[in-house]
Amino acid sequence: MLFRSLAVASGALTPSRRGETLDMLAATMNPVREALDEDVFNELHIAMNGYPPDDFAEMYKWKELGINASKFDLEVMDPAFFAAVCPGKYAYRPLEHWKEAQDASLEIFGPGRGTVTSLVVGMEPMDSLIEGIDERLSKGIFPIPLNFVPTSGSAFGRFRPPTAAWSVEAPQKTADCFFRHADKLDRAPTDDPRPGYTRTARSYHSMLTTDEITRRAQEQGLLPPGLPKQNA
């Protein structure tokens, strides 16, 4: 059976209800576990995609439920931009807390596939973006760079997206980071056939970095020529 990837998504509970997070996760995970053979359940890649807990040790209890990855999305790497772009997340905890939660996740769920984070490419200066990506990868945290696309009616609907040249340069520099720190991940970005967040040769219009990694891997003879599959 192929690995399958699931995201248990959650938002932020009010301070008075934060103690309910574990019960909510159990209410989600227990029926899944009961419905599947244990061998099948153990093959699933299940990421908690939400806000980090106040007490990072709570993630050990997530692991007991069958969750085997965290996905605390930073969105941006610059603390000042985090406060401006993600006011709700910042009100919960500043950027440093989110990064510390990822660091703790490394010890509980492992690097690479076990600790992933989404970023929005084009919301902050390139220098802070690449510096932040490089620092996260140097620890084994796997960033998922998604291109900023203004959405009509949203708070950033009238913001300009990056130029074409910027959108080419950023994935190139991000790919440099992936190759530089490939040994810090649980599988190299050019050799991960598992479906999910870290799969080699993924290709989506909003994830140009993965196409750049694929292009370089093909040049090195690590991947066959041709377009990568358009699936997870």
Coordinates of N, CA, C and O in Angstrom, one line a residue, residues 32-135:
V32 N -10.8 7.1 13.1 CA -10.0 6.7 11.9 C -9.2 5.4 12.3 O -9.1 4.4 11.5
R33 N -8.7 5.4 13.5 CA -7.9 4.3 14.0 C -8.8 3.0 14.1 O -8.4 1.9 13.7
E34 N -10.0 3.2 14.6 CA -10.9 2.1 14.8 C -11.4 1.5 13.5 O -11.7 0.3 13.4
A35 N -11.4 2.4 12.4 CA -12.0 1.9 11.1 C -11.0 1.2 10.3 O -11.3 0.6 9.3
L36 N -9.7 1.3 10.6 CA -8.6 0.7 9.8 C -7.9 -0.4 10.6 O -7.8 -0.4 11.8
D37 N -7.3 -1.3 9.8 CA -6.4 -2.3 10.4 C -5.2 -1.5 10.9 O -4.8 -0.5 10.3
E38 N -4.6 -2.0 12.0 CA -3.5 -1.3 12.6 C -2.3 -1.1 11.6 O -1.7 -0.1 11.5
D39 N -2.1 -2.1 10.8 CA -1.0 -2.0 9.8 C -1.3 -0.9 8.8 O -0.3 -0.2 8.4
V40 N -2.5 -0.8 8.4 CA -2.9 0.2 7.4 C -2.8 1.6 8.1 O -2.2 2.6 7.5
F41 N -3.3 1.7 9.3 CA -3.2 3.0 10.0 C -1.8 3.5 10.2 O -1.5 4.7 10.0
N42 N -0.9 2.5 10.5 CA 0.5 2.9 10.7 C 1.2 3.4 9.5 O 2.3 3.9 9.5
E43 N 0.6 3.1 8.3 CA 1.2 3.6 7.0 C 0.8 5.0 6.7 O 1.4 5.6 5.8
L44 N -0.2 5.5 7.4 CA -0.6 6.9 7.1 C 0.4 8.0 7.6 O 1.0 7.8 8.6
H45 N 0.5 9.0 6.8 CA 1.2 10.2 7.2 C 0.2 11.2 7.6 O -0.6 11.7 6.8
I46 N 0.1 11.5 8.9 CA -0.9 12.4 9.5 C -0.3 13.6 10.2 O 0.4 13.4 11.2
A47 N -0.5 14.7 9.7 CA 0.1 16.0 10.2 C -1.0 16.8 10.9 O -2.1 17.0 10.4
M48 N -0.6 17.3 12.1 CA -1.5 18.2 12.8 C -1.2 19.6 12.2 O -0.1 20.2 12.4
N49 N -2.1 20.2 11.5 CA -2.0 21.5 10.8 C -2.8 22.5 11.6 O -4.0 22.7 11.4
G50 N -2.1 23.2 12.5 CA -2.8 24.2 13.3 C -1.9 25.1 14.1 O -0.8 25.3 13.7
Y51 N -2.4 25.5 15.2 CA -1.6 26.4 16.1 C -0.8 25.5 17.1 O -1.3 24.4 17.5
P52 N 0.4 25.9 17.4 CA 1.2 25.1 18.3 C 0.6 25.1 19.7 O 0.0 26.1 20.1
P53 N 0.8 24.1 20.5 CA 0.3 24.1 21.9 C 1.1 25.0 22.8 O 2.3 25.4 22.5
D54 N 0.5 25.5 23.9 CA 1.3 26.2 24.9 C 2.4 25.4 25.5 O 3.5 25.9 25.6
D55 N 2.1 24.2 25.8 CA 3.1 23.2 26.3 C 3.5 22.3 25.2 O 2.7 21.4 24.8
F56 N 4.7 22.4 24.7 CA 5.2 21.6 23.6 C 5.1 20.1 23.9 O 5.0 19.2 23.0
A57 N 5.2 19.7 25.2 CA 5.2 18.3 25.5 C 3.8 17.7 25.2 O 3.7 16.4 25.1
E58 N 2.8 18.5 24.9 CA 1.5 17.9 24.5 C 1.6 17.2 23.2 O 0.8 16.3 22.9
M59 N 2.6 17.5 22.4 CA 2.8 16.8 21.1 C 3.1 15.4 21.3 O 2.8 14.6 20.4
Y60 N 3.6 15.0 22.4 CA 3.8 13.5 22.7 C 2.5 12.8 22.8 O 2.3 11.7 22.3
K61 N 1.5 13.5 23.3 CA 0.1 12.9 23.4 C -0.5 12.9 22.0 O -1.3 11.9 21.7
W62 N -0.2 13.9 21.1 CA -0.7 13.8 19.7 C -0.1 12.5 19.1 O -0.8 11.8 18.4
K63 N 1.2 12.3 19.4 CA 1.8 11.1 18.8 C 1.2 9.8 19.2 O 1.0 8.9 18.4
E64 N 0.8 9.8 20.5 CA 0.1 8.6 21.0 C -1.2 8.3 20.2 O -1.7 7.2 20.1
L65 N -1.9 9.4 19.8 CA -3.1 9.3 19.0 C -2.9 8.8 17.6 O -3.8 8.4 16.9
G66 N -1.7 8.8 17.1 CA -1.4 8.4 15.8 C -0.9 9.5 14.9 O -0.5 9.3 13.7
I67 N -0.8 10.7 15.3 CA -0.3 11.9 14.6 C 1.2 11.7 14.5 O 1.9 11.4 15.5
N68 N 1.8 11.8 13.3 CA 3.2 11.6 13.2 C 3.9 12.8 12.5 O 5.0 12.6 12.0
A69 N 3.3 14.0 12.5 CA 3.9 15.2 11.9 C 3.2 16.4 12.4 O 2.1 16.4 12.7
S70 N 4.0 17.5 12.4 CA 3.4 18.8 12.7 C 3.5 19.7 11.5 O 4.4 19.5 10.7
K71 N 2.5 20.6 11.4 CA 2.6 21.6 10.3 C 2.1 22.9 10.9 O 0.9 23.3 10.8
F72 N 3.0 23.6 11.5 CA 2.8 25.0 12.1 C 3.2 26.0 11.0 O 4.4 26.3 10.8
D73 N 2.2 26.5 10.3 CA 2.6 27.4 9.1 C 3.0 28.8 9.5 O 2.2 29.5 10.1
L74 N 4.2 29.1 9.2 CA 4.8 30.4 9.6 C 4.3 31.5 8.7 O 4.3 32.7 9.0
E75 N 4.0 31.2 7.4 CA 3.6 32.1 6.4 C 4.7 33.1 5.9 O 4.9 33.2 4.7
V76 N 5.4 33.7 6.8 CA 6.5 34.6 6.5 C 7.6 34.4 7.5 O 7.4 33.8 8.6
M77 N 8.8 34.8 7.2 CA 10.0 34.5 8.0 C 10.4 35.7 8.9 O 11.1 35.6 9.8
D78 N 10.0 36.9 8.5 CA 10.4 38.2 9.2 C 9.4 38.4 10.3 O 8.2 38.5 10.1
P79 N 9.9 38.6 11.6 CA 9.0 38.8 12.7 C 8.1 40.0 12.5 O 6.9 39.9 12.9
A80 N 8.6 41.1 12.0 CA 7.7 42.3 11.8 C 6.6 42.0 10.8 O 5.5 42.4 10.9
F81 N 7.0 41.3 9.7 CA 6.0 41.0 8.7 C 5.0 40.0 9.3 O 3.8 40.0 8.9
F82 N 5.4 39.1 10.1 CA 4.5 38.1 10.8 C 3.4 38.8 11.5 O 2.3 38.5 11.5
A83 N 3.8 39.9 12.3 CA 2.8 40.6 13.0 C 1.9 41.3 12.1 O 0.7 41.5 12.5
A84 N 2.3 41.8 11.0 CA 1.5 42.6 10.1 C 0.6 41.7 9.2 O -0.6 42.0 9.0
V85 N 1.2 40.6 8.7 CA 0.5 39.8 7.8 C -0.4 38.7 8.5 O -1.4 38.3 8.0
C86 N 0.0 38.3 9.7 CA -0.7 37.3 10.4 C -1.1 37.8 11.8 O -0.6 37.3 12.8
P87 N -2.0 38.8 11.8 CA -2.3 39.4 13.2 C -2.9 38.4 14.1 O -2.7 38.5 15.3
G88 N -3.7 37.5 13.6 CA -4.3 36.5 14.5 C -3.3 35.5 15.1 O -3.3 35.3 16.3
K89 N -2.4 35.1 14.2 CA -1.4 34.2 14.7 C -0.4 34.9 15.7 O 0.0 34.4 16.7
Y90 N -0.1 36.2 15.4 CA 0.8 37.0 16.2 C 0.1 37.2 17.6 O 0.8 37.2 18.6
A91 N -1.2 37.5 17.6 CA -1.9 37.7 18.8 C -1.9 36.4 19.7 O -1.9 36.6 20.9
Y92 N -1.9 35.3 19.1 CA -1.8 34.0 19.8 C -0.4 33.9 20.5 O -0.2 33.7 21.7
R93 N 0.6 34.0 19.6 CA 2.0 33.9 20.1 C 2.9 34.6 19.0 O 2.6 34.5 17.8
P94 N 4.0 35.3 19.4 CA 4.9 35.9 18.4 C 5.6 34.8 17.6 O 5.5 33.6 17.9
L95 N 6.3 35.2 16.5 CA 6.9 34.2 15.6 C 7.8 33.3 16.3 O 7.9 32.1 16.0
E96 N 8.6 33.8 17.3 CA 9.6 32.9 17.9 C 9.0 31.7 18.6 O 9.6 30.6 18.6
H97 N 7.8 31.9 19.1 CA 7.1 30.7 19.8 C 6.8 29.7 18.7 O 6.9 28.4 19.0
W98 N 6.3 30.1 17.5 CA 6.0 29.1 16.5 C 7.2 28.4 16.0 O 7.2 27.2 15.8
K99 N 8.4 29.1 15.9 CA 9.6 28.5 15.5 C 10.1 27.5 16.6 O 10.6 26.4 16.3
E100 N 9.9 27.9 17.9 CA 10.3 27.0 19.0 C 9.5 25.7 19.0 O 10.0 24.6 19.3
A101 N 8.2 25.9 18.6 CA 7.3 24.7 18.5 C 7.8 23.8 17.4 O 7.8 22.5 17.6
Q102 N 8.3 24.3 16.3 CA 8.9 23.5 15.2 C 10.1 22.8 15.7 O 10.3 21.6 15.4
D103 N 11.0 23.5 16.5 CA 12.2 22.9 17.0 C 11.8 21.7 17.9 O 12.5 20.7 17.9
A104 N 10.8 21.9 18.7 CA 10.4 20.8 19.6 C 9.8 19.6 18.8 O 10.0 18.5 19.2
S105 N 9.1 20.0 17.7 CA 8.6 18.9 16.9 C 9.7 18.0 16.3 O 9.4 16.8 16.1
L106 N 10.8 18.6 16.1 CA 11.9 17.8 15.5 C 12.3 16.6 16.5 O 12.6 15.5 16.0
E107 N 12.2 16.9 17.8 CA 12.5 15.9 18.7 C 11.4 14.8 18.9 O 11.7 13.7 19.2
I108 N 10.2 15.2 18.5 CA 9.0 14.3 18.7 C 8.7 13.6 17.5 O 8.4 12.4 17.5
F109 N 8.6 14.3 16.3 CA 8.1 13.7 15.1 C 9.2 13.5 14.1 O 9.0 12.9 13.1
G110 N 10.4 14.2 14.3 CA 11.5 14.0 13.4 C 11.6 15.1 12.4 O 10.7 15.9 12.2
P111 N 12.7 15.1 11.6 CA 12.9 16.2 10.6 C 12.2 15.9 9.3 O 11.6 14.8 9.2
G112 N 12.3 16.8 8.4 CA 11.7 16.5 7.0 C 10.2 16.3 7.1 O 9.4 17.2 7.5
R113 N 9.8 15.1 6.7 CA 8.4 14.8 6.7 C 7.7 15.0 8.0 O 6.5 15.2 8.1
G114 N 8.4 14.9 9.1 CA 7.8 15.0 10.5 C 7.5 16.4 10.9 O 6.7 16.6 11.8
T115 N 8.2 17.4 10.3 CA 8.1 18.8 10.7 C 8.1 19.7 9.5 O 9.2 20.0 8.9
V116 N 6.9 20.1 9.0 CA 6.8 20.9 7.8 C 6.1 22.2 8.1 O 5.5 22.4 9.1
T117 N 6.3 23.2 7.2 CA 5.7 24.5 7.4 C 5.5 25.2 6.1 O 6.3 25.1 5.2
S118 N 4.3 25.8 5.9 CA 4.0 26.5 4.6 C 4.5 28.0 4.8 O 4.4 28.6 5.9
L119 N 5.0 28.5 3.7 CA 5.4 29.9 3.6 C 4.7 30.5 2.4 O 4.5 29.9 1.4
V120 N 4.4 31.8 2.4 CA 3.9 32.6 1.3 C 5.0 33.4 0.7 O 5.5 34.4 1.3
V121 N 5.4 33.0 -0.5 CA 6.6 33.7 -1.2 C 6.1 34.9 -1.9 O 5.2 34.9 -2.7
G122 N 6.7 36.1 -1.5 CA 6.3 37.3 -2.1 C 5.6 38.3 -1.2 O 5.2 39.4 -1.6
M123 N 5.6 38.0 0.1 CA 4.9 38.9 1.1 C 6.0 39.7 1.9 O 5.6 40.6 2.6
E124 N 7.3 39.3 1.7 CA 8.3 40.0 2.5 C 9.6 40.1 1.6 O 9.6 39.5 0.5
P125 N 10.5 40.9 2.0 CA 11.8 41.0 1.2 C 12.4 39.7 1.0 O 12.4 38.8 1.9
M126 N 13.1 39.5 -0.1 CA 13.7 38.2 -0.5 C 14.8 37.8 0.5 O 14.9 36.7 0.9
D127 N 15.5 38.8 1.0 CA 16.7 38.5 1.9 C 16.2 37.8 3.2 O 16.7 36.8 3.6
S128 N 15.1 38.4 3.8 CA 14.6 37.8 5.0 C 14.0 36.4 4.7 O 14.0 35.5 5.5
L129 N 13.3 36.3 3.6 CA 12.7 35.1 3.2 C 13.7 33.9 3.1 O 13.6 32.9 3.7
I130 N 14.8 34.2 2.3 CA 15.8 33.1 2.0 C 16.6 32.9 3.3 O 16.9 31.7 3.6
E131 N 16.9 33.9 4.0 CA 17.6 33.7 5.3 C 16.8 32.8 6.2 O 17.4 31.9 6.9
G132 N 15.5 33.1 6.3 CA 14.7 32.3 7.2 C 14.5 30.8 6.7 O 14.5 29.9 7.5
I133 N 14.3 30.6 5.4 CA 14.2 29.3 4.9 C 15.5 28.5 5.1 O 15.5 27.3 5.5
D134 N 16.6 29.2 4.9 CA 17.9 28.5 5.1 C 18.1 28.1 6.6 O 18.5 26.9 6.9
E135 N 17.7 28.9 7.5 CA 17.8 28.6 8.9 C 16.9 27.5 9.3 O 17.3 26.5 10.0

